Coordinates of C-alpha atoms and ligand atoms in Angstrom, one line a residue:
X389 CA -19.7 -74.1 14.5
X390 CA -21.4 -70.2 15.7
X391 CA -24.9 -70.3 15.5
X392 CA -27.0 -68.1 12.9
X393 CA -29.2 -65.7 14.4
X394 CA -32.4 -66.2 13.1
X395 CA -33.4 -62.3 13.6
X396 CA -30.7 -61.0 12.1
X397 CA -30.1 -63.8 9.8
X398 CA -32.4 -61.3 7.5
X399 CA -30.1 -58.8 7.3
X400 CA -27.2 -60.9 6.9
X401 CA -28.8 -62.6 3.5
X402 CA -30.3 -59.2 2.1
X403 CA -26.2 -57.4 3.1
X404 CA -24.4 -60.8 1.6
X405 CA -27.1 -60.5 -1.5
X406 CA -26.1 -57.3 -2.9
X407 CA -22.2 -57.6 -1.3
X408 CA -21.4 -60.9 -3.9
X409 CA -24.4 -59.9 -6.5
X410 CA -27.2 -62.7 -5.7
X411 CA -29.5 -60.1 -5.3
X412 CA -30.0 -55.9 -5.4
X413 CA -32.5 -53.5 -4.8
X414 CA -34.1 -52.5 -8.7
X415 CA -33.4 -49.0 -9.9
X416 CA -31.6 -48.9 -7.3
X417 CA -29.5 -45.3 -8.7
X418 CA -32.8 -43.9 -8.6
X419 CA -33.2 -44.4 -5.1
X420 CA -34.9 -47.8 -5.9
X421 CA -38.1 -49.5 -6.7
X422 CA -40.6 -50.5 -4.1
X423 CA -40.8 -54.3 -4.7
X424 CA -38.8 -54.8 -7.5
X425 CA -36.1 -56.7 -7.4
X426 CA -32.8 -57.4 -10.2
X427 CA -31.3 -60.7 -9.8
X428 CA -27.3 -60.0 -10.5
X429 CA -24.2 -62.4 -11.9
X430 CA -24.8 -65.2 -9.3
X431 CA -28.4 -64.7 -8.5
X432 CA -29.5 -65.1 -12.1
X433 CA -27.4 -68.3 -12.0
X434 CA -29.0 -69.6 -8.9
X435 CA -32.4 -68.9 -10.1
X436 CA -31.8 -70.7 -13.1
X437 CA -30.5 -73.7 -11.8
X438 CA -33.8 -73.3 -9.9
X439 CA -35.4 -73.7 -12.6
X440 CA -33.5 -75.9 -14.2
X441 CA -34.0 -78.5 -11.8
X442 CA -37.7 -78.0 -10.7
X443 CA -37.5 -78.8 -15.2
X444 CA -35.6 -82.0 -15.3
X445 CA -37.5 -83.3 -12.8
X446 CA -41.2 -82.5 -13.2
X447 CA -40.4 -83.4 -17.0
X448 CA -37.9 -84.5 -18.7
X449 CA -37.6 -86.9 -16.2
X450 CA -41.3 -87.7 -15.7
X451 CA -43.2 -89.6 -18.8
X452 CA -46.3 -89.0 -17.8
X453 CA -45.7 -84.5 -17.6
X454 CA -45.3 -82.0 -20.8
X455 CA -43.7 -78.4 -20.6
X456 CA -45.5 -75.5 -22.2
X457 CA -44.1 -71.8 -22.5
X458 CA -47.8 -69.8 -22.8
X459 CA -47.6 -65.9 -23.3
X460 CA -47.6 -63.4 -20.4
X461 CA -50.3 -61.2 -21.7
X462 CA -53.2 -63.8 -23.3
X463 CA -56.8 -63.0 -24.4
X464 CA -58.5 -61.2 -21.4
X465 CA -62.0 -63.6 -21.5
X466 CA -59.2 -66.3 -20.3
X467 CA -59.0 -63.9 -16.8
X468 CA -63.6 -63.5 -17.0
X469 CA -63.7 -67.1 -17.2
X470 CA -61.5 -68.1 -14.8
X471 CA -62.8 -65.6 -12.3
X472 CA -59.8 -63.0 -12.0
X473 CA -61.6 -60.0 -13.3
X474 CA -63.9 -60.4 -11.5
X475 CA -63.0 -62.0 -8.2
X476 CA -58.3 -61.8 -7.9
X477 CA -58.5 -59.1 -5.2
X478 CA -58.2 -59.4 -1.5
X479 CA -59.8 -57.5 1.5
X480 CA -58.5 -54.1 1.6
X481 CA -58.1 -52.1 4.8
X482 CA -56.9 -48.8 5.7
X483 CA -55.5 -47.4 9.6
X484 CA -57.9 -44.2 10.0
X485 CA -55.2 -43.5 12.7
X486 CA -51.7 -43.9 11.3
X487 CA -53.0 -44.6 7.7
X488 CA -51.3 -48.5 7.5
X489 CA -52.9 -50.5 4.0
X490 CA -52.8 -53.8 5.0
X491 CA -55.1 -57.2 3.7
X492 CA -57.3 -58.2 6.1
X493 CA -56.7 -61.8 5.9
X494 CA -53.4 -61.5 6.8
X495 CA -54.2 -58.9 10.2
X496 CA -53.6 -59.9 13.5
X497 CA -56.8 -61.7 15.6
X498 CA -56.9 -60.5 18.3
X499 CA -59.7 -62.4 20.7
X500 CA -62.1 -61.3 23.8
X501 CA -61.2 -59.7 26.6
X502 CA -58.0 -59.7 24.4
X503 CA -56.8 -56.4 25.5
X504 CA -55.3 -54.1 22.4
X505 CA -52.4 -51.6 22.9
X506 CA -51.3 -49.5 20.1
X507 CA -47.5 -49.6 19.5
X508 CA -45.9 -46.8 18.1
X509 CA -42.7 -46.1 16.6
X510 CA -41.6 -43.7 18.8
X511 CA -43.3 -41.5 21.8
X512 CA -43.5 -38.2 19.3
X513 CA -45.9 -40.5 16.9
X514 CA -47.4 -41.4 20.4
X515 CA -48.7 -38.5 20.9
X516 CA -49.1 -37.3 17.8
X517 CA -51.8 -40.6 17.6
X518 CA -53.2 -40.2 21.2
X519 CA -54.3 -36.5 19.8
X520 CA -55.9 -38.0 16.5
X521 CA -57.9 -40.9 19.0
X522 CA -59.0 -38.1 21.0
X523 CA -60.3 -36.0 18.1
X524 CA -62.1 -38.8 15.8
X525 CA -63.3 -41.0 18.6
X526 CA -63.4 -38.2 22.0
X527 CA -61.4 -41.1 23.8
X528 CA -57.9 -40.6 25.8
X529 CA -56.1 -43.6 25.4
X530 CA -53.3 -43.4 27.8
X531 CA -49.5 -43.4 26.7
X532 CA -46.7 -45.7 28.7
X533 CA -43.4 -44.6 26.5
X534 CA -44.3 -45.2 23.0
X535 CA -47.5 -47.9 23.6
X536 CA -51.2 -46.4 23.8
X537 CA -53.8 -48.5 26.0
X538 CA -57.1 -48.5 27.1
X539 CA -59.1 -50.3 24.4
X540 CA -60.2 -53.9 24.4
X541 CA -62.1 -56.8 23.2
X542 CA -65.1 -57.3 24.3
X543 CA -67.5 -59.6 22.3
X544 CA -66.5 -60.9 18.1
X545 CA -68.3 -57.2 17.0
X546 CA -66.7 -54.8 20.0
X547 CA -64.4 -53.5 21.6
X548 CA -64.3 -50.9 24.2
X549 CA -62.6 -47.6 26.4
X550 CA -61.4 -49.5 29.5
X551 CA -60.2 -45.9 31.1
X552 CA -57.5 -46.7 34.0
X553 CA -58.2 -50.3 34.3
X554 CA -62.4 -50.5 34.9
X555 CA -64.4 -53.4 34.5
X556 CA -66.2 -50.9 32.4
X557 CA -66.5 -49.0 29.6
X558 CA -67.3 -46.2 28.9
X559 CA -67.5 -46.0 25.1
X560 CA -67.9 -49.0 22.6
X561 CA -66.7 -49.1 19.0
X562 CA -67.9 -51.7 16.5
X563 CA -64.6 -54.2 16.0
X564 CA -63.8 -55.6 12.6
X565 CA -62.2 -59.0 14.2
X566 CA -58.7 -58.0 14.1
X567 CA -56.0 -55.0 13.8
X568 CA -53.6 -53.5 11.8
X569 CA -50.3 -55.6 11.5
X570 CA -47.2 -53.2 12.1
X571 CA -49.7 -50.8 15.3
X572 CA -51.8 -53.0 16.1
X573 CA -54.6 -50.4 15.3
X574 CA -58.2 -51.0 15.8
X575 CA -59.3 -48.1 14.4
X576 CA -60.4 -49.0 10.9
X577 CA -61.7 -48.1 7.7
X578 CA -64.0 -50.3 6.2
X579 CA -63.2 -53.2 3.5
X580 CA -62.8 -52.9 0.1
X581 CA -61.5 -54.9 -3.0
X582 CA -58.7 -54.5 -5.2
X583 CA -58.1 -56.4 -7.9
X584 CA -54.4 -57.6 -7.9
X585 CA -53.9 -57.5 -12.2
X586 CA -51.4 -54.8 -13.8
X587 CA -53.6 -53.9 -16.6
X588 CA -52.4 -51.9 -19.8
X589 CA -53.8 -51.7 -23.2
X590 CA -52.5 -52.8 -26.2
X591 CA -53.2 -51.9 -30.0
X592 CA -52.8 -48.4 -31.2
X593 CA -55.8 -47.0 -29.5
X594 CA -55.5 -43.5 -27.9
X595 CA -57.3 -44.2 -24.8
X596 CA -57.0 -41.0 -22.7
X597 CA -57.9 -39.3 -26.1
X598 CA -60.8 -41.1 -26.0
X599 CA -62.1 -40.4 -22.1
X600 CA -61.0 -37.2 -22.6
X601 CA -63.8 -36.7 -24.9
X602 CA -65.9 -38.7 -23.3
X603 CA -66.1 -36.6 -20.4
X604 CA -66.2 -32.7 -22.2
X605 CA -69.3 -34.3 -24.2
X606 CA -70.9 -35.6 -20.6
X607 CA -70.2 -32.9 -18.4
X608 CA -73.3 -33.6 -17.0
X609 CA -72.9 -37.0 -15.8
X610 CA -72.5 -37.5 -11.6
X611 CA -69.1 -39.1 -10.5
X612 CA -70.4 -42.7 -10.3
X613 CA -71.6 -42.5 -14.1
X614 CA -68.8 -40.5 -15.5
X615 CA -66.4 -43.9 -13.8
X616 CA -69.5 -46.3 -15.8
X617 CA -68.0 -44.8 -19.0
X618 CA -64.7 -44.1 -18.1
X619 CA -64.2 -48.2 -17.5
X620 CA -66.2 -48.6 -20.6
X621 CA -63.4 -47.1 -22.4
X622 CA -61.0 -48.5 -21.0
X623 CA -62.1 -52.4 -21.1
X624 CA -62.4 -52.0 -24.7
X625 CA -58.7 -52.1 -25.1
X626 CA -57.1 -53.9 -21.8
X627 CA -55.0 -56.8 -21.2
X628 CA -53.6 -58.1 -18.7
X629 CA -50.5 -58.9 -17.1
X630 CA -50.6 -62.9 -15.6
X631 CA -50.9 -63.0 -12.1
X632 CA -50.4 -66.4 -12.2
X633 CA -48.7 -68.9 -14.8
X634 CA -51.5 -71.5 -14.4
X635 CA -54.3 -70.4 -16.6
X636 CA -52.3 -71.3 -20.0
X637 CA -52.2 -74.7 -18.9
X638 CA -55.8 -75.0 -19.4
X639 CA -56.5 -72.8 -22.2
X640 CA -53.7 -74.9 -23.6
X641 CA -55.2 -78.4 -22.6
X642 CA -56.7 -79.7 -25.8
X643 CA -53.5 -79.1 -27.8
X644 CA -50.8 -79.9 -25.4
X645 CA -52.7 -83.4 -24.8
X646 CA -53.4 -84.2 -28.9
X647 CA -49.8 -83.3 -29.7
X648 CA -48.6 -84.9 -27.8
X649 CA -50.9 -88.1 -28.2
X650 CA -51.0 -88.1 -23.9
X651 CA -53.5 -90.1 -22.2
X652 CA -54.6 -89.1 -18.4
X653 CA -53.3 -89.2 -16.0
X654 CA -50.6 -86.4 -17.3
X655 CA -49.4 -83.6 -16.3
X656 CA -48.8 -80.1 -18.4
X657 CA -46.0 -77.9 -16.6
X658 CA -44.8 -74.2 -17.0
X659 CA -42.5 -71.7 -15.7
X660 CA -42.1 -67.9 -15.9
X661 CA -43.5 -64.3 -14.4
X662 CA -46.3 -63.9 -13.2
X663 CA -47.4 -60.1 -11.7
X664 CA -49.4 -58.9 -8.8
X665 CA -50.3 -55.6 -7.5
X666 CA -49.7 -56.7 -4.2
X667 CA -50.9 -54.5 -1.5
X668 CA -48.4 -55.4 1.6
X669 CA -44.5 -56.3 -0.4
X670 CA -42.8 -57.9 2.4
X671 CA -39.5 -59.6 3.8
X672 CA -37.2 -58.8 1.0
X673 CA -38.4 -60.7 -2.5
X674 CA -40.3 -63.4 -0.5
X675 CA -42.7 -61.7 -2.0
X676 CA -42.6 -59.2 -4.7
X677 CA -44.6 -57.4 -7.3
X678 CA -43.4 -59.5 -10.4
X679 CA -42.0 -62.8 -9.3
X680 CA -41.7 -66.6 -11.0
X681 CA -43.2 -69.6 -10.8
X682 CA -42.9 -73.4 -11.1
X683 CA -46.6 -74.5 -12.3
X684 CA -47.8 -77.6 -13.0
X685 CA -51.4 -79.1 -13.5
X686 CA -51.6 -82.7 -13.5
X687 CA -54.8 -83.5 -14.7
X688 CA -56.5 -86.8 -13.1
X689 CA -59.1 -88.9 -13.4
X690 CA -62.5 -87.7 -11.3
X691 CA -62.4 -89.8 -8.2
X692 CA -58.3 -90.0 -7.4
X693 CA -57.6 -86.3 -6.8
X694 CA -57.0 -87.2 -2.9
X695 CA -54.4 -90.1 -3.7
X696 CA -52.9 -87.5 -7.0
X697 CA -53.1 -84.9 -4.1
X698 CA -51.3 -86.7 -1.4
X699 CA -48.5 -88.2 -4.1
X700 CA -47.7 -84.5 -5.9
X701 CA -47.8 -83.3 -1.6
X702 CA -44.7 -85.8 -1.2
X703 CA -42.6 -85.5 -4.1
X704 CA -42.7 -81.6 -4.0
X705 CA -41.9 -82.0 -0.4
X706 CA -38.8 -84.6 -0.8
X707 CA -37.9 -82.1 -4.3
X708 CA -37.6 -78.8 -1.3
X709 CA -35.7 -80.5 1.3
X710 CA -33.2 -82.9 -0.9
X711 CA -32.0 -79.9 -1.6
X712 CA -31.8 -78.0 1.4
X713 CA -29.0 -78.5 4.3
X714 CA -31.7 -78.7 6.9
X715 CA -34.7 -80.6 5.6
X716 CA -36.6 -79.9 9.6
X717 CA -36.9 -76.1 8.3
X718 CA -39.9 -77.3 5.1
X719 CA -43.7 -78.0 7.3
X720 CA -46.6 -79.7 5.3
X721 CA -50.6 -77.6 6.4
X722 CA -53.4 -79.2 5.0
X723 CA -55.9 -75.7 4.7
X724 CA -59.0 -75.4 6.9
X725 CA -62.1 -75.4 5.3
X726 CA -62.6 -71.6 5.3
X727 CA -59.5 -71.0 4.0
X728 CA -59.7 -73.1 0.4
X729 CA -59.8 -71.3 -2.5
X730 CA -63.2 -71.1 -4.3
X731 CA -62.4 -73.8 -6.6
X732 CA -61.2 -76.0 -4.8
X733 CA -61.9 -79.4 -2.9
X734 CA -58.6 -79.5 -0.6
X735 CA -55.3 -77.9 -0.7
X736 CA -51.5 -78.8 1.2
X737 CA -49.2 -75.6 1.5
X738 CA -45.8 -76.3 1.9
X739 CA -43.6 -74.4 4.5
X740 CA -40.6 -73.0 5.2
X741 CA -38.8 -71.7 9.0
X742 CA -37.7 -68.1 8.1
X743 CA -37.0 -65.9 10.0
X744 CA -40.1 -64.2 11.0
X745 CA -41.7 -68.4 11.4
X746 CA -43.2 -70.4 9.5
X747 CA -45.1 -69.0 6.1
X748 CA -45.6 -70.6 2.5
X749 CA -44.1 -71.8 -0.4
X750 CA -45.1 -73.2 -2.0
X751 CA -49.3 -74.5 -2.5
X752 CA -50.6 -77.9 -3.7
X753 CA -54.2 -77.9 -4.9
X754 CA -56.9 -79.9 -5.4
X755 CA -58.7 -78.2 -8.5
X756 CA -60.7 -80.1 -9.6
X757 CA -62.7 -79.3 -12.7
X758 CA -63.2 -75.6 -12.4
X759 CA -61.0 -75.1 -14.9
X760 CA -61.9 -76.8 -17.9
X761 CA -65.5 -76.7 -16.8
X762 CA -65.2 -72.9 -17.1
X763 CA -63.1 -72.5 -19.6
X764 CA -65.4 -74.5 -22.0
X765 CA -68.4 -72.8 -21.0
X766 CA -66.9 -69.1 -22.2
X767 CA -65.5 -70.3 -24.8
X768 CA -67.2 -73.3 -26.3
X769 CA -64.5 -75.6 -26.6
X770 CA -64.7 -79.6 -25.6
X771 CA -62.6 -79.0 -23.0
X772 CA -62.9 -82.4 -22.0
X773 CA -61.3 -86.1 -22.2
X774 CA -62.7 -89.1 -23.7
X775 CA -61.1 -92.7 -22.4
X776 CA -61.8 -95.7 -24.8
X777 CA -61.2 -97.9 -22.0
X778 CA -63.0 -97.1 -19.2
X779 CA -67.0 -97.7 -19.1
X780 CA -69.0 -94.2 -18.2
X781 CA -70.3 -95.0 -14.7
X782 CA -73.8 -93.6 -14.9
X783 CA -74.4 -95.2 -18.7
X784 CA -72.8 -98.6 -17.7
X785 CA -71.9 -98.0 -21.5
X786 CA -68.4 -98.5 -22.9
X787 CA -65.9 -95.2 -23.5
X788 CA -66.2 -92.5 -20.4
X789 CA -65.6 -88.4 -21.6
X790 CA -65.6 -86.0 -18.5
X791 CA -64.0 -83.5 -17.8
X792 CA -60.8 -84.7 -15.7
X793 CA -59.8 -83.0 -12.4
X794 CA -56.5 -81.3 -11.7
X795 CA -54.2 -81.3 -8.8
X796 CA -51.1 -78.2 -8.9
X797 CA -48.0 -78.2 -7.3
X798 CA -47.4 -74.0 -7.9
X799 CA -44.1 -73.2 -6.2
X800 CA -42.5 -69.8 -6.3
X801 CA -39.3 -69.4 -8.2
X802 CA -37.7 -65.9 -6.4
X803 CA -39.5 -67.1 -3.0
X804 CA -37.4 -70.7 -3.3
X805 CA -34.5 -69.0 -4.1
X806 CA -34.6 -67.0 -0.8
X807 CA -35.3 -70.1 0.8
X808 CA -31.9 -71.5 -0.5
X809 CA -30.2 -68.6 0.7
X810 CA -31.1 -68.0 3.9
X811 CA -31.3 -72.8 4.0
X812 CA -27.2 -71.8 3.1
X813 CA -26.1 -68.8 4.9
X814 CA -23.1 -70.4 7.6
X815 CA -20.6 -68.6 9.7
X816 CA -18.0 -70.5 10.8
X817 CA -14.9 -70.0 13.0
X818 CA -12.6 -72.0 11.3
X819 CA -7.9 -72.2 12.0
X820 CA -6.7 -69.4 9.8
X821 CA -3.4 -70.0 7.8
X822 CA -1.6 -69.3 11.1
X823 CA -3.4 -71.4 13.0
X824 CA -5.7 -69.1 15.0
X825 CA -9.4 -68.9 14.9
X826 CA -10.9 -67.0 12.4
X827 CA -14.9 -66.3 11.3
X828 CA -16.2 -67.3 7.9
X829 CA -19.2 -67.2 6.0
X830 CA -19.7 -69.9 4.1
X831 CA -23.1 -70.6 1.4
X832 CA -23.5 -74.3 1.7
X833 CA -25.8 -74.0 -1.4
X834 CA -26.3 -77.8 -2.8
X835 CA -23.7 -78.0 -6.2
X836 CA -26.5 -78.1 -8.0
X837 CA -28.3 -75.0 -7.4
X838 CA -24.6 -73.5 -6.4
X839 CA -24.2 -70.5 -9.2
X840 CA -20.9 -71.6 -10.4
X841 CA -19.5 -75.0 -9.7
X842 CA -15.8 -75.2 -9.8
X843 CA -13.8 -71.9 -9.1
X844 CA -9.8 -72.6 -11.1
X845 CA -7.4 -70.6 -9.1
X846 CA -3.5 -69.9 -10.6
X847 CA -1.7 -68.9 -7.3
X848 CA 0.2 -66.4 -9.0
X849 CA -0.8 -64.7 -12.4
X850 CA 3.1 -65.9 -13.7
X851 CA 5.8 -68.3 -14.6
X852 CA 2.4 -70.1 -17.6
X853 CA -0.1 -70.9 -14.6
X854 CA -2.7 -69.1 -16.0
X855 CA -2.6 -70.5 -19.2
X856 CA -2.9 -74.0 -17.4
X857 CA -5.5 -72.2 -15.5
X858 CA -8.0 -70.7 -18.8
X859 CA -7.6 -74.1 -20.3
X860 CA -8.8 -76.2 -17.8
X861 CA -12.0 -73.4 -17.6
X862 CA -12.7 -73.8 -20.7
X863 CA -12.2 -77.6 -20.1
X864 CA -15.4 -77.8 -17.9
X865 CA -16.8 -75.2 -19.7
X866 CA -17.0 -77.5 -23.1
X867 CA -17.9 -80.2 -20.4
X868 CA -21.2 -78.2 -19.6
X869 CA -19.8 -76.9 -15.7
X870 CA -19.9 -73.5 -15.0
X871 CA -16.3 -73.1 -14.2
X872 CA -14.9 -69.6 -13.9
X873 CA -11.1 -68.4 -13.3
X874 CA -10.2 -66.2 -10.4
X875 CA -7.2 -64.8 -10.2
X876 CA -7.1 -61.4 -8.0
X877 CA -6.2 -61.1 -4.9
X878 CA -4.4 -63.2 -2.3
X879 CA -5.7 -67.2 -2.6
X880 CA -7.1 -67.0 0.9
X881 CA -9.3 -63.9 0.2
X882 CA -10.1 -66.0 -3.5
X883 CA -11.2 -69.2 -1.2
X884 CA -12.8 -67.3 1.3
X885 CA -14.5 -65.1 -1.6
X886 CA -16.6 -68.4 -3.2
X887 CA -16.9 -69.6 0.0
X888 CA -19.1 -66.3 -0.1
X889 CA -20.1 -67.2 -3.4
X890 CA -21.0 -70.6 -2.9
X891 CA -18.4 -73.0 -5.2
X892 CA -18.5 -76.1 -4.6
X893 CA -15.2 -77.0 -4.8
X894 CA -11.5 -74.4 -6.2
X895 CA -8.7 -75.8 -7.9
X896 CA -5.3 -73.9 -7.4
X897 CA -2.8 -74.2 -10.1
X898 CA 0.5 -74.0 -8.4
X899 CA 4.4 -74.3 -9.0
X900 CA 4.3 -77.8 -8.2
X901 CA 1.4 -78.2 -11.2
X902 CA 3.9 -77.6 -13.9
X903 CA 6.4 -80.2 -12.6
X904 CA 4.1 -83.0 -12.3
X905 CA 1.0 -82.1 -13.6
X906 CA -1.2 -82.1 -10.3
X907 CA -3.5 -79.5 -8.3
X908 CA -5.6 -79.1 -5.9
X909 CA -9.3 -79.1 -4.9
X910 CA -11.0 -78.2 -1.9
X911 CA -14.0 -79.0 -0.4
X912 CA -16.3 -75.5 0.4
X913 CA -17.2 -77.1 3.5
X914 CA -14.9 -79.0 4.5
X915 CA -11.9 -77.0 3.8
X916 CA -10.1 -80.4 3.1
X917 CA -7.7 -79.9 0.0
X918 CA -6.9 -83.2 -2.1
X919 CA -4.3 -82.9 -4.7
X920 CA -5.4 -84.6 -8.1
X921 CA -4.1 -85.5 -11.3
X922 CA -4.5 -82.2 -13.1
X923 CA -6.1 -84.5 -16.3
X924 CA -8.7 -86.4 -13.8
X925 CA -9.6 -82.5 -12.4
X926 CA -13.0 -82.5 -14.4
X927 CA -13.4 -86.0 -13.7
X928 CA -13.6 -85.5 -10.7
X929 CA -15.6 -82.5 -10.2
X930 CA -18.1 -84.8 -12.8
X931 CA -18.7 -87.5 -10.7
X932 CA -19.0 -85.4 -7.2
X933 CA -21.9 -83.0 -9.0
X934 CA -23.7 -86.6 -9.9
X935 CA -23.3 -88.1 -6.7
X936 CA -24.1 -84.4 -4.9
Ligands
ATP425 P1 -49.5 -66.2 -0.9 O1 -51.2 -66.3 0.6 O2 -48.1 -65.9 0.0 O3 -49.2 -64.6 -1.2 P2 -50.9 -67.7 -2.7 O4 -51.5 -68.5 -2.1 O5 -51.5 -66.4 -3.4 O6 -49.4 -66.8 -1.9 P3 -50.5 -69.6 -5.1 O7 -51.3 -68.2 -6.1 O8 -50.7 -70.1 -4.7 O9 -49.4 -68.5 -3.7 O10 -48.8 -69.2 -5.9 C1 -47.9 -70.0 -5.8 C2 -46.7 -69.8 -5.4 O11 -46.1 -68.3 -6.0 C3 -46.5 -69.2 -3.9 O12 -46.6 -70.8 -3.1 C4 -45.8 -68.2 -3.9 O13 -44.8 -69.4 -4.1 C5 -45.3 -67.7 -4.7 N1 -45.7 -66.6 -4.9 C6 -47.3 -66.6 -5.1 N2 -47.4 -64.8 -4.7 C7 -45.9 -64.0 -5.1 C8 -44.9 -62.9 -4.7 N3 -46.1 -61.8 -4.7 N4 -44.6 -62.8 -4.9 C9 -43.6 -63.7 -4.5 N5 -43.9 -65.3 -4.7 C10 -45.4 -65.8 -5.1

C-alpha cells in the first residue's frame, strides 16, 4: 500500500472533495468567498451522518440527555450576560512591515537568545522589506536570498539588532514575546481587541438614516464622541448571530428541566450553525466563519464536576475513535491554568494529528456554575435546582437548592468532517482486470458515515438489468438505507468512482441475475466480490451496516 505523504495529503483531500462533491468553495464562480464553504452532494450526506451519529449517541441512546433546537439570533442580553459582547474577542496584531494581521495568542514565541529571521515570499519581497525596515527603524538587516537576518531576542521584553554576528546589539527595541506566523516578523503593532460576533440589525429601522441625521446635527463633535454617539444608535436595534450554540441550553435550562421532569445530573444537547468573524481562517474547513457545532451542557451537582469531566472526556474520545480508521491520531491535552477560559475550572482538548500537527477537534470544559449564575443575575430568573433527597451542606436540613455545575463537550461538525476525510483518504496499489499493478484512491469512511451506503450497478443498460437494479434501490430506500443507481461508464470506472465516494458496498446486476436471481456484492476495502441471492441483498447490507 502506498504511503500518504502528509504534506500533500491536505491538497489531495481538497482536490478530491471538489471532484467528488464533498466540499466546494463558496461562490466559486464569483472568485470565491474567503473562509466560506458549500457542502456538495456527498458532503451534505457525510455532514448529516456525522450529526446523526452524534445525536444518536448523545441524545437517543441516553436517558439523561434531552435535545433542543434554538434560534440563531437570541436576545442581545444573552450575550451581555454570557460575556460575549464584552469578551468574545481575540487580541489582534498587525505586522508593521508585511501588514499581516494575526491572533497574538496563536503566534510563534521565540525565546531569549533565539534569532529572529524574517522569511519573505521571494527575493523581491525581501529587498522591499529590507528597505521598509531601514526606513522605519533605521537598521539594515542582512539579506540571504529571501531571508532577512540580524534580529535576536535579548530577554522577554527586548530584542536587538546584531549586525554581522556581533555579540552586542547596536540598537534595541521592545519585544512582544512573539512574531508574525507567516514571515516571523518581530516588528509589530500594539494588540487590539476585536469582537468576533457578526452584528446585524433587527426591525424596520433605518440605521443609516439615523446615523446621517445624528452626524449632521453634531458636526462639532470630535471623532471619539461621534463614534460613541453612533454606537449608541447602532446598539438600539443590534442583534448578533450566535458564536456558539451553548448559551441557548443555559437560557432554556428551566424550561427543559421542568417540561421533561429531568433530575440532575442531566444534559441538554444541540447541533447547529455558529458564526465567528474569525481573523485567521485557515486549513480549508478547519476554521471558517460559518460552521456547525455539536454541543451538550451536562448539569451536575457541585463538587462532582471533576469525575463528570473525566467521564465525558473519555466518552467523547471513544466516539471519535470508533468511527475512525486510525485511533492513534487522536489524543487529549489538559489545558494549562493560564489557558483556561475565565469561566472554566478545568478543560481538555481532544486533538487530532492534522497534516500540520496536533490541533483542536473538540473541547471538553468544566464551566462551573458561571453561565447559569450570570443568566440568573441578568434575567432575574431562578436558574437553580432543588434536590429533595439531599441535605443542604450548609444548613444540614433536608432538601438542597443549588446552581448546577456544568460539563460541556463542544465539538465542531465541519472540523470533524475534515478529520474523517483525512482519516479516510487512502492510496493503494491494486491489481487491475489484467492482473497488472494500478493505483486507486479509496475513501475508507466508516460505513455509518459513508454518504452512499450501497451503489446498485447494472452491468449493461439493457436486457432488463436496469429495471432489476432500480427495484433493488427502491427496496433499500424503503428500509431507510441511502442507495444509488449508477449506470454511467464501465463497471471498473464505476467501482473506482464509488471507492472515491467512500461507498462501502457495490451490488452488480449481470446476466446471471436474470438466470438464477443472484448478484455480486463488492466490498470497498477488501475489493472482494461475493455472489449472493438478490432477495437477500437488503438483509446482507443491513447486517453489515449494523455490525460495522
Ligand atoms: P479554536 O481554539 O480552534 O479557535 P475554540 O477553543 O475557540 O477553537 P470552542 O469555542 O471550544 O472553540 O468551540 C468548540 C468547537 O467548535 C471547537 O473545538 C471546534 O471543533 C469548533 N470550532 C470553533 N471555532 C470554529 C471555526 N471557526 N470553524 C470551524 N470549527 C470551529
